[in-house]
């Protein structure tokens, strides 16, 4: 092994092997066509729209039982915790991240390490919800990753050596980056984490080759956006037009709305779709109004960062129902016409279908069994119809230090949290990893202090059922009907992938990678990886064989914030591996 001051470890023999057939440079065309090229995976979401649908069908319902482990790679050291990464694969090299902002290049044929990069993190990082990282972006000769101290790092794809490092935000104020960046038109697009610390959410674009800042767009109303020319900031309009329209006083200055899950990109409308997190603080009585652009989806122009449209799922959010969940573009036919739609399953328990050209509400419906904070959605606008008594009480109206406690369902960890759903172009269904839980929640007085938690709330999460919490659902976006469901004892916290082989893949905290029939929900395959699966599976072809990979390693927000739910998972072992499976050539069969 060789190493240097940047925390890089290079395996000399593997490096020589990698260089011998080396991963080629990733182009803009490669990224835009990722969903059509099953020989590689060069974008988070298996395509910029985030559908996580593979056109591969060699592996299917008739031969899934023959899927077998090819190799397993350990992330090593004592740095276990949650492994939420989605691997990328290019020309026989896998690029995958691990907890604590680590990056690995692995020979995808053998599982042998090529190089490892460890971000040198300061002691004062403040991630709210575990030290996770969800993946890298690839562009040209670079592997680009966000870090827990709110930096973007571009690494050389062959050596792992840093080519540029840029500070995105101040980690001492509570900022971090946990999401995978995306690359659009040669620009690296990133969001930020930190909504529990009263930060100001934003989306930023950097030149992928130089690391120079191109534009910045805040996601809290009242803050100025900028484009950068020759290194100088040029004003590009205040988000929302001006300050204080939907926020009282100066609350907008520390409004939260973190863009912590990253975004998707739709080529048809040339739009970035980012979700925004909770308004700060959680105590909604301190900030009457809709509190834009918190708990929303925003469409952003990738050229200059201008906001094209927005849709707010939870105005005046009082439950921490972040609106960050991915917005997935898809088309469907209605009355003989193609509808350019986009869908999202929100933490608040509602599934939304929007017109992705203008953000108009098409339809919405519950995708969980019970919602207590709202009676439904306005059929024309999609705004929630708040339920009387559903909001936690105002502490200033009560004697003592906290307001009236309410029982809210879903819990703040959401009907669906960060874990990405998938859309099948064959079945027309969305496959949604969801959870059934409730919470006792109450408000408390709070004031902003840089770098300190800015909640003004307390909570206890409880399972909604005795025998299961997690539910993998197949949802019809045109009717709102649940087509099938799989119930899991522990919460589901990993992503989903679906394929043209009529398969749906996901993982469970109990350690299993599982595959289901996409039409019926029948469980067809399971393999125990040794630790909870909270990563997102992918599939690709190499040397004429179909492969499946998934990161394994229990962690994330559930054991940290889960209250009584944490009792269900307290005995689960942490881990840190990426598992790779393949279907032998002699087992290929037709559906």
Coordinates of C-alpha atoms in Angstrom, one line a residue:
X1 CA 0.0 0.0 0.0
X2 CA 1.0 3.6 -0.6
X3 CA -0.5 6.7 1.0
X4 CA -0.1 10.5 1.3
X5 CA -1.2 13.5 3.3
X6 CA -4.6 13.6 1.7
X7 CA -5.7 10.4 3.4
X8 CA -5.5 8.3 0.2
X9 CA -4.6 4.7 0.2
X10 CA -3.6 3.2 -3.2
X11 CA -3.3 -0.5 -3.8
X12 CA -0.4 -0.7 -6.2
X13 CA -1.3 -4.0 -7.8
X14 CA -5.0 -3.1 -8.2
X15 CA -4.0 0.3 -9.6
X16 CA -1.9 -1.3 -12.2
X17 CA -4.8 -3.6 -13.1
X18 CA -7.2 -0.6 -13.3
X19 CA -4.9 1.4 -15.5
X20 CA -4.5 -1.6 -17.8
X21 CA -8.2 -1.4 -18.8
X22 CA -9.0 2.0 -17.1
X23 CA -12.3 3.7 -16.8
X24 CA -12.8 6.2 -19.6
X25 CA -13.7 9.8 -19.1
X26 CA -17.4 10.4 -18.3
X27 CA -19.0 12.9 -20.7
X28 CA -22.2 15.0 -20.5
X29 CA -23.6 12.6 -23.1
X30 CA -22.8 9.6 -20.9
X31 CA -24.7 11.2 -18.0
X32 CA -27.7 12.2 -20.0
X33 CA -28.0 8.7 -21.6
X34 CA -27.3 6.8 -18.3
X35 CA -30.8 5.3 -18.2
X36 CA -30.2 3.8 -21.7
X37 CA -26.7 2.3 -21.1
X38 CA -26.8 -0.8 -18.8
X39 CA -23.1 -1.4 -19.1
X40 CA -22.4 1.4 -16.7
X41 CA -24.1 3.5 -14.0
X42 CA -22.7 7.1 -14.0
X43 CA -25.4 9.0 -12.2
X44 CA -27.2 8.9 -8.9
X45 CA -30.6 7.5 -9.6
X46 CA -29.5 5.3 -12.5
X47 CA -30.4 8.2 -14.8
X48 CA -30.8 11.9 -14.2
X49 CA -34.6 11.7 -13.7
X50 CA -34.1 9.3 -10.8
X51 CA -36.4 6.5 -11.9
X52 CA -34.0 3.8 -10.8
X53 CA -35.4 1.6 -13.6
X54 CA -33.0 -0.8 -15.4
X55 CA -33.8 -2.0 -19.0
X56 CA -31.9 -5.2 -18.2
X57 CA -34.0 -8.4 -18.3
X58 CA -31.5 -11.3 -18.3
X59 CA -32.1 -11.5 -14.5
X60 CA -35.9 -12.0 -14.1
X61 CA -38.6 -13.7 -12.1
X62 CA -37.8 -17.1 -13.7
X63 CA -34.1 -17.2 -12.7
X64 CA -33.7 -14.8 -9.7
X65 CA -33.1 -17.8 -7.4
X66 CA -29.8 -18.3 -9.2
X67 CA -28.4 -14.9 -8.3
X68 CA -25.2 -15.5 -6.3
X69 CA -22.5 -13.5 -4.5
X70 CA -19.6 -12.6 -6.7
X71 CA -17.5 -10.7 -4.1
X72 CA -17.9 -8.6 -1.0
X73 CA -15.6 -5.6 -0.1
X74 CA -15.2 -4.3 3.5
X75 CA -15.0 -0.6 4.1
X76 CA -12.7 -1.5 7.0
X77 CA -11.6 0.3 10.2
X78 CA -13.9 1.1 13.2
X79 CA -15.8 3.6 11.1
X80 CA -19.0 1.6 10.7
X81 CA -22.3 3.5 11.1
X82 CA -24.9 3.9 8.4
X83 CA -23.9 3.0 4.8
X84 CA -26.4 4.8 2.6
X85 CA -24.4 4.9 -0.6
X86 CA -25.4 4.1 -4.2
X87 CA -22.5 2.7 -6.2
X88 CA -21.5 4.0 -9.6
X89 CA -19.8 1.8 -12.2
X90 CA -17.8 2.8 -15.2
X91 CA -15.7 0.5 -17.4
X92 CA -15.2 -2.2 -14.8
X93 CA -14.5 0.2 -11.9
X94 CA -16.9 0.8 -9.0
X95 CA -16.9 4.1 -7.1
X96 CA -18.7 3.9 -3.8
X97 CA -18.7 6.0 -0.6
X98 CA -18.9 5.0 3.0
X99 CA -19.6 6.7 6.3
X100 CA -17.4 9.6 7.4
X101 CA -17.0 10.9 3.8
X102 CA -14.9 8.1 2.5
X103 CA -14.6 7.1 -1.2
X104 CA -13.4 3.8 -2.7
X105 CA -12.5 2.8 -6.2
X106 CA -12.9 -1.0 -6.6
X107 CA -12.2 -3.5 -9.4
X108 CA -15.8 -4.5 -10.2
X109 CA -14.6 -7.9 -11.5
X110 CA -12.7 -9.0 -8.5
X111 CA -13.7 -6.7 -5.6
X112 CA -10.1 -5.7 -5.1
X113 CA -9.4 -2.1 -3.9
X114 CA -7.8 0.3 -6.3
X115 CA -7.7 3.3 -4.1
X116 CA -9.4 4.8 -1.0
X117 CA -9.8 8.5 0.0
X118 CA -10.6 9.5 3.6
X119 CA -11.7 13.1 4.0
X120 CA -9.8 14.7 6.9
X121 CA -12.9 15.8 8.9
X122 CA -12.5 18.3 11.8
X123 CA -13.7 17.4 15.3
X124 CA -16.6 19.9 15.2
X125 CA -18.8 18.5 12.5
X126 CA -22.5 18.5 13.4
X127 CA -24.5 16.0 11.2
X128 CA -28.0 15.7 12.6
X129 CA -28.7 12.2 11.4
X130 CA -25.6 10.0 11.3
X131 CA -22.3 10.3 9.4
X132 CA -23.7 9.0 6.2
X133 CA -22.7 9.7 2.6
X134 CA -25.0 8.7 -0.3
X135 CA -22.6 8.6 -3.3
X136 CA -20.4 10.4 -5.8
X137 CA -20.7 12.1 -9.1
X138 CA -18.5 11.2 -12.1
X139 CA -17.4 13.7 -14.7
X140 CA -14.4 13.6 -17.1
X141 CA -11.5 12.2 -15.1
X142 CA -13.0 13.2 -11.8
X143 CA -14.9 11.5 -8.9
X144 CA -16.7 14.2 -7.0
X145 CA -18.0 13.8 -3.4
X146 CA -19.6 16.1 -0.7
X147 CA -18.2 15.9 2.8
X148 CA -19.6 16.2 6.3
X149 CA -17.7 19.5 6.8
X150 CA -19.6 21.0 3.9
X151 CA -17.0 20.7 1.1
X152 CA -16.9 19.4 -2.4
X153 CA -13.9 17.4 -3.3
X154 CA -12.9 16.3 -6.9
X155 CA -10.7 13.3 -7.0
X156 CA -8.7 11.8 -9.9
X157 CA -10.6 8.7 -11.0
X158 CA -7.4 6.7 -11.4
X159 CA -5.4 7.7 -8.3
X160 CA -7.9 9.2 -5.8
X161 CA -5.8 12.3 -5.4
X162 CA -7.7 15.6 -5.0
X163 CA -7.8 17.8 -8.0
X164 CA -9.7 20.6 -6.4
X165 CA -11.5 21.2 -3.0
X166 CA -14.1 23.8 -2.4
X167 CA -15.8 25.0 0.8
X168 CA -19.5 25.1 0.2
X169 CA -20.6 26.4 3.6
X170 CA -19.5 26.8 7.3
X171 CA -19.7 23.5 9.1
X172 CA -19.4 25.4 12.4
X173 CA -22.8 26.9 11.7
X174 CA -24.3 23.4 11.3
X175 CA -23.9 22.9 7.5
X176 CA -22.9 19.5 6.1
X177 CA -23.2 17.6 2.8
X178 CA -24.5 14.0 2.8
X179 CA -26.1 13.7 -0.6
X180 CA -24.5 12.6 -3.9
X181 CA -23.9 15.6 -6.2
X182 CA -25.2 15.6 -9.7
X183 CA -23.6 16.9 -12.9
X184 CA -25.5 18.8 -15.5
X185 CA -23.9 20.5 -18.5
X186 CA -20.5 20.3 -17.0
X187 CA -21.6 21.8 -13.6
X188 CA -21.6 20.0 -10.3
X189 CA -24.9 20.7 -8.5
X190 CA -25.1 20.3 -4.7
X191 CA -27.4 21.0 -1.9
X192 CA -26.6 21.3 1.8
X193 CA -27.7 19.7 5.1
X194 CA -28.3 21.5 8.4
X195 CA -31.9 22.4 8.8
X196 CA -31.9 21.6 12.5
X197 CA -29.3 24.3 13.1
X198 CA -31.1 27.3 11.6
X199 CA -29.0 27.5 8.5
X200 CA -30.2 28.8 5.2
X201 CA -30.8 26.2 2.5
X202 CA -29.3 26.7 -0.9
X203 CA -28.4 25.0 -4.2
X204 CA -25.0 25.7 -5.7
X205 CA -23.4 24.9 -9.1
X206 CA -19.6 24.6 -9.6
X207 CA -17.6 24.2 -12.8
X208 CA -16.8 20.5 -12.8
X209 CA -13.3 21.0 -14.3
X210 CA -12.1 23.9 -12.2
X211 CA -14.2 23.9 -9.1
X212 CA -15.1 27.5 -9.6
X213 CA -18.5 28.6 -8.3
X214 CA -21.0 29.3 -11.1
X215 CA -24.2 30.2 -9.3
X216 CA -25.9 30.1 -5.9
X217 CA -29.6 30.0 -5.2
X218 CA -31.0 30.2 -1.6
X219 CA -34.1 28.2 -0.9
X220 CA -35.4 30.6 1.8
X221 CA -37.5 33.5 0.7
X222 CA -35.7 36.9 1.0
X223 CA -32.1 35.8 0.3
X224 CA -30.2 37.0 -2.8
X225 CA -29.2 34.6 -5.5
X226 CA -25.9 35.1 -7.4
X227 CA -24.2 34.2 -10.6
X228 CA -20.4 34.4 -10.7
X229 CA -18.5 35.9 -13.6
X230 CA -14.7 36.2 -13.6
X231 CA -14.8 35.3 -9.9
X232 CA -17.2 38.2 -9.0
X233 CA -20.7 37.8 -7.6
X234 CA -23.5 39.3 -9.7
X235 CA -26.9 39.6 -8.1
X236 CA -29.5 37.4 -9.7
X237 CA -32.7 38.2 -7.9
X238 CA -34.0 37.6 -4.4
X239 CA -35.6 34.2 -3.8
X240 CA -39.3 34.9 -3.7
X241 CA -38.9 38.5 -4.8
X242 CA -38.4 40.0 -1.4
X243 CA -38.1 39.2 2.3
X244 CA -40.9 38.8 4.9
X245 CA -43.8 37.8 2.6
X246 CA -44.4 34.5 4.3
X247 CA -42.2 34.8 7.3
X248 CA -42.7 37.1 10.4
X249 CA -40.0 39.6 11.3
X250 CA -36.5 38.4 10.8
X251 CA -37.2 34.7 11.0
X252 CA -36.4 34.2 7.4
X253 CA -32.7 34.9 8.2
X254 CA -32.3 31.5 9.8
X255 CA -35.2 29.8 8.0
X256 CA -33.8 26.3 7.4
X257 CA -35.2 24.7 4.2
X258 CA -32.1 22.6 3.7
X259 CA -31.6 20.9 0.4
X260 CA -30.0 17.9 2.0
X261 CA -31.1 15.1 -0.3
X262 CA -29.7 16.5 -3.5
X263 CA -31.7 16.7 -6.8
X264 CA -32.8 15.2 -10.0
X265 CA -32.7 16.6 -13.5
X266 CA -35.2 16.5 -16.3
X267 CA -33.9 16.9 -19.9
X268 CA -37.4 17.5 -21.4
X269 CA -37.9 20.7 -19.4
X270 CA -34.2 21.5 -18.7
X271 CA -35.0 21.7 -15.0
X272 CA -33.3 20.7 -11.8
X273 CA -35.7 19.4 -9.2
X274 CA -34.7 19.9 -5.6
X275 CA -36.7 19.3 -2.4
X276 CA -36.3 21.6 0.7
X277 CA -36.4 20.6 4.3
X278 CA -38.2 21.9 7.4
X279 CA -38.5 25.5 8.3
X280 CA -36.5 26.5 11.4
X281 CA -37.3 26.3 14.2
X282 CA -39.8 23.3 14.4
X283 CA -41.9 25.4 16.8
X284 CA -44.3 26.8 14.1
X285 CA -46.0 29.3 16.5
X286 CA -42.8 31.4 16.3
X287 CA -43.2 31.8 12.5
X288 CA -46.8 32.2 11.3
X289 CA -47.2 32.0 7.5
X290 CA -46.3 29.6 4.7
X291 CA -42.6 30.0 5.3
X292 CA -41.5 29.7 1.7
X293 CA -39.6 27.8 0.2
X294 CA -39.4 25.3 3.1
X295 CA -41.0 21.8 2.8
X296 CA -41.3 22.4 -1.0
X297 CA -40.2 21.1 -4.4
X298 CA -38.5 23.8 -6.5
X299 CA -37.6 23.7 -10.3
X300 CA -34.4 25.5 -10.9
X301 CA -32.8 26.7 -14.2
X302 CA -29.4 24.8 -14.4
X303 CA -27.8 27.7 -16.3
X304 CA -28.2 30.4 -13.7
X305 CA -30.0 29.0 -10.6
X306 CA -33.3 30.9 -11.2
X307 CA -36.4 29.3 -9.6
X308 CA -38.9 28.4 -12.4
X309 CA -41.7 27.2 -10.1
X310 CA -42.3 25.8 -6.7
X311 CA -44.8 23.5 -5.0
X312 CA -45.1 23.5 -1.2
X313 CA -46.3 20.2 0.2
X314 CA -46.5 21.3 3.9
X315 CA -47.1 25.1 4.3
X316 CA -46.3 26.3 7.8
X317 CA -44.8 23.0 8.7
X318 CA -45.1 22.2 12.4
X319 CA -44.1 18.5 12.3
X320 CA -40.7 18.4 10.6
X321 CA -42.2 17.0 7.4
X322 CA -39.3 17.9 5.2
X323 CA -40.1 18.2 1.5
X324 CA -36.8 16.9 0.4
X325 CA -37.9 13.6 -1.0
X326 CA -36.9 13.0 -4.6
X327 CA -39.1 14.3 -7.4
X328 CA -39.1 11.7 -10.2
X329 CA -40.0 12.6 -13.8
X330 CA -42.2 10.2 -15.8
X331 CA -44.7 10.3 -18.7
X332 CA -48.1 8.8 -18.8
X333 CA -51.1 8.7 -21.2
X334 CA -54.4 10.3 -20.4
X335 CA -57.2 10.8 -22.9
X336 CA -54.8 10.1 -25.7
X337 CA -52.3 12.7 -24.6
X338 CA -48.9 12.4 -23.0
X339 CA -48.7 14.1 -19.6
X340 CA -45.2 15.2 -18.6
X341 CA -45.5 14.5 -14.9
X342 CA -43.3 14.2 -11.8
X343 CA -44.1 12.4 -8.6
X344 CA -42.9 12.5 -5.0
X345 CA -43.9 10.6 -1.9
X346 CA -43.6 13.1 0.9
X347 CA -42.7 12.7 4.5
X348 CA -46.1 14.1 5.4
X349 CA -47.8 10.9 4.1
X350 CA -49.2 12.2 0.8
X351 CA -48.1 11.1 -2.7
X352 CA -48.1 14.0 -5.2
X353 CA -48.3 14.0 -9.0
X354 CA -47.3 17.3 -10.5
X355 CA -47.0 18.8 -14.0
X356 CA -43.3 19.0 -14.3
X357 CA -43.5 21.8 -16.9
X358 CA -45.1 24.3 -14.6
X359 CA -45.4 22.7 -11.1
X360 CA -49.2 22.6 -11.3
X361 CA -50.9 20.0 -9.0
X362 CA -52.4 17.1 -10.9
X363 CA -53.4 14.8 -8.0
X364 CA -52.5 13.7 -4.6
X365 CA -53.4 10.9 -2.2
X366 CA -52.3 9.2 1.0
X367 CA -49.7 6.4 0.6
X368 CA -49.7 5.5 4.3
X369 CA -52.4 3.9 6.3
X370 CA -53.2 6.9 8.6
X371 CA -52.7 10.7 8.5
X372 CA -53.7 12.7 11.6
X373 CA -52.4 16.2 10.9
X374 CA -54.5 16.8 7.8
X375 CA -58.0 15.8 6.6
X376 CA -56.9 15.7 3.0
X377 CA -55.7 17.8 0.1
X378 CA -57.5 20.6 -1.8
X379 CA -58.4 18.9 -5.1
X380 CA -57.4 22.0 -7.1
X381 CA -54.3 23.3 -5.4
X382 CA -53.0 20.3 -3.5
X383 CA -52.7 22.4 -0.3
X384 CA -53.3 20.4 2.9
X385 CA -56.6 20.8 4.7
X386 CA -55.2 21.1 8.3
X387 CA -57.1 19.1 10.9
X388 CA -58.3 21.0 14.0
X389 CA -56.1 20.0 17.0
X390 CA -53.5 18.4 14.8
X391 CA -50.7 20.9 15.4
X392 CA -48.6 20.8 18.6
X393 CA -49.6 23.6 21.0
X394 CA -48.1 27.0 21.5
X395 CA -46.0 27.0 24.6
X396 CA -46.5 30.7 25.2
X397 CA -50.2 30.0 25.7
X398 CA -49.6 27.4 28.4
X399 CA -48.2 27.5 31.9
X400 CA -44.9 25.8 32.1
X401 CA -42.2 25.3 29.5
X402 CA -44.0 23.3 26.8
X403 CA -47.2 23.5 24.8
X404 CA -49.9 20.9 24.4
X405 CA -48.8 17.5 23.3
X406 CA -50.4 16.0 20.2
X407 CA -50.2 12.6 18.6
X408 CA -49.2 13.0 15.0
X409 CA -49.0 10.3 12.3
X410 CA -46.8 9.9 10.4
X411 CA -43.9 10.6 12.8
X412 CA -41.4 13.2 11.7
X413 CA -39.2 10.5 10.2
X414 CA -41.9 10.4 7.7
X415 CA -44.2 8.1 5.8
X416 CA -41.2 8.0 3.5
X417 CA -37.8 9.5 4.4
X418 CA -34.6 9.9 2.3
X419 CA -34.7 6.4 0.8
X420 CA -35.4 6.7 -2.9
X421 CA -38.4 5.0 -4.5
X422 CA -38.3 3.6 -8.0
X423 CA -40.6 3.8 -11.1
X424 CA -41.1 1.0 -13.6
X425 CA -41.7 2.0 -17.2
X426 CA -43.2 -1.5 -17.7
X427 CA -45.8 -1.6 -14.9
X428 CA -46.3 2.2 -14.6
X429 CA -46.1 1.8 -10.8
X430 CA -44.0 3.5 -8.2
X431 CA -42.3 1.3 -5.6
X432 CA -42.2 3.2 -2.3
X433 CA -40.3 2.3 0.8
X434 CA -42.4 3.6 3.7
X435 CA -43.0 3.3 7.4
X436 CA -46.0 3.3 9.7
X437 CA -45.3 5.2 12.9
X438 CA -46.6 8.0 15.1
X439 CA -45.2 10.5 17.5
X440 CA -46.0 12.4 20.6
X441 CA -44.8 16.0 19.7
X442 CA -44.8 19.2 21.6
X443 CA -43.4 22.7 21.2
X444 CA -40.9 24.5 23.5
X445 CA -39.5 28.1 23.6
X446 CA -36.2 28.5 21.6
X447 CA -34.0 31.2 20.2
X448 CA -31.3 31.0 17.5
X449 CA -27.6 30.6 18.4
X450 CA -25.1 29.8 15.7
X451 CA -24.1 26.1 15.7
X452 CA -26.7 25.1 18.3
X453 CA -29.8 23.0 17.7
X454 CA -32.7 25.2 16.6
X455 CA -35.8 23.0 17.3
X456 CA -38.1 24.3 19.9
X457 CA -39.8 20.9 20.0
X458 CA -39.7 17.5 21.7
X459 CA -41.0 14.2 20.5
X460 CA -41.2 10.5 21.1
X461 CA -41.7 8.1 18.1
X462 CA -43.8 5.0 18.4
X463 CA -44.6 2.0 16.1
X464 CA -48.2 2.2 14.7
X465 CA -48.6 -1.6 14.7
X466 CA -47.4 -4.4 16.9
X467 CA -45.9 -6.6 14.2
X468 CA -44.5 -4.3 11.5
X469 CA -43.3 -0.8 10.8
X470 CA -41.8 -0.9 7.3
X471 CA -44.1 -1.3 4.2
X472 CA -42.8 -1.6 0.6
X473 CA -45.7 -0.4 -1.5
X474 CA -46.5 -0.5 -5.2
X475 CA -48.5 2.6 -5.9
X476 CA -50.4 3.5 -9.1
X477 CA -49.8 7.3 -9.7
X478 CA -52.9 7.6 -12.0
X479 CA -55.4 6.1 -9.5
X480 CA -53.8 6.5 -6.1
X481 CA -54.4 2.8 -5.4
X482 CA -52.0 0.6 -3.6
X483 CA -51.5 -2.4 -5.9
X484 CA -49.5 -4.5 -3.5
X485 CA -47.5 -4.2 -0.2
X486 CA -44.8 -6.1 1.7
X487 CA -44.7 -5.6 5.4
X488 CA -41.4 -5.6 7.3
X489 CA -40.9 -5.9 11.1
X490 CA -38.3 -3.1 11.3
X491 CA -38.5 0.2 9.5
X492 CA -37.4 0.3 5.9
X493 CA -34.5 2.7 5.4
X494 CA -32.9 1.6 2.1
X495 CA -33.6 2.6 -1.5
X496 CA -35.4 0.7 -4.2
X497 CA -34.6 -0.4 -7.7
X498 CA -36.8 -2.0 -10.4
X499 CA -35.9 -3.7 -13.7
X500 CA -37.4 -4.8 -17.0
X501 CA -37.0 -8.3 -15.6
X502 CA -40.2 -7.6 -13.6
X503 CA -38.1 -7.4 -10.4
X504 CA -38.1 -4.9 -7.5
X505 CA -35.0 -4.9 -5.2
X506 CA -34.6 -3.3 -1.7
X507 CA -32.9 -4.1 1.6
X508 CA -34.0 -4.4 5.2
X509 CA -32.5 -3.5 8.5
X510 CA -32.5 -7.2 9.4
X511 CA -29.7 -7.5 6.8
X512 CA -31.5 -8.9 3.7
X513 CA -31.2 -7.9 0.1
X514 CA -34.7 -8.9 -1.2
X515 CA -36.3 -9.1 -4.7
X516 CA -40.0 -9.1 -5.4
X517 CA -42.2 -9.7 -8.4
X518 CA -42.9 -6.2 -9.7
X519 CA -46.5 -7.0 -10.6
X520 CA -47.6 -9.1 -7.7
X521 CA -45.3 -8.3 -4.8
X522 CA -44.4 -12.0 -4.3
X523 CA -41.0 -12.3 -2.5
X524 CA -38.7 -14.2 -4.8
X525 CA -35.2 -13.9 -3.3
X526 CA -33.4 -12.9 -0.2
X527 CA -29.7 -12.9 0.9
X528 CA -28.4 -11.8 4.3
X529 CA -25.5 -9.4 4.1
X530 CA -24.6 -9.6 7.8
X531 CA -25.8 -6.0 8.6
X532 CA -28.8 -3.8 8.0
X533 CA -29.1 -2.7 4.4
X534 CA -29.8 1.1 4.2
X535 CA -28.1 1.6 0.8
X536 CA -29.6 1.6 -2.6
X537 CA -29.1 -1.4 -5.0
X538 CA -28.0 -1.0 -8.6
X539 CA -27.7 -3.4 -11.6
X540 CA -25.5 -3.4 -14.7
X541 CA -23.9 -5.7 -17.2
X542 CA -20.2 -6.6 -17.5
X543 CA -18.5 -9.3 -19.7
X544 CA -22.0 -10.5 -20.8
X545 CA -23.3 -11.1 -17.3
X546 CA -25.8 -9.1 -15.2
X547 CA -24.6 -7.9 -11.8
X548 CA -26.4 -6.4 -8.7
X549 CA -24.6 -4.4 -6.0
X550 CA -25.7 -2.9 -2.7
X551 CA -24.0 -1.3 0.3
X552 CA -24.6 -3.0 3.7
X553 CA -24.2 -1.4 7.1
X554 CA -26.9 -0.5 9.6
X555 CA -27.3 3.1 10.8
X556 CA -28.9 6.4 9.8
X557 CA -31.5 8.4 11.6
X558 CA -33.6 5.5 13.0
X559 CA -31.3 4.3 15.8
X560 CA -30.4 8.0 16.7
X561 CA -33.9 9.6 16.7
X562 CA -36.2 6.6 16.7
X563 CA -37.6 6.7 20.3
X564 CA -39.5 3.6 21.1
X565 CA -38.9 2.4 17.5
X566 CA -35.2 2.2 18.4
X567 CA -36.0 -0.8 20.7
X568 CA -37.0 -2.8 17.6
X569 CA -33.5 -2.3 16.1
X570 CA -31.3 -2.1 19.2
X571 CA -29.7 -5.5 18.6
X572 CA -28.9 -5.0 14.9
X573 CA -25.2 -5.1 14.1
X574 CA -23.4 -2.3 12.4
X575 CA -21.3 -3.1 9.4
X576 CA -19.6 -1.7 6.4
X577 CA -19.4 -3.6 3.1
X578 CA -20.5 -3.5 -0.5
X579 CA -21.9 -6.8 -1.8
X580 CA -21.9 -7.7 -5.5
X581 CA -23.9 -10.5 -7.0
X582 CA -24.2 -11.9 -10.5
X583 CA -26.4 -14.2 -12.6
X584 CA -24.2 -16.9 -14.2
X585 CA -24.4 -17.0 -18.0
X586 CA -25.8 -20.5 -18.0
X587 CA -28.8 -19.3 -16.0
X588 CA -30.0 -16.7 -18.4
X589 CA -33.6 -17.4 -19.3
X590 CA -36.6 -15.6 -20.8
X591 CA -39.6 -14.3 -18.8

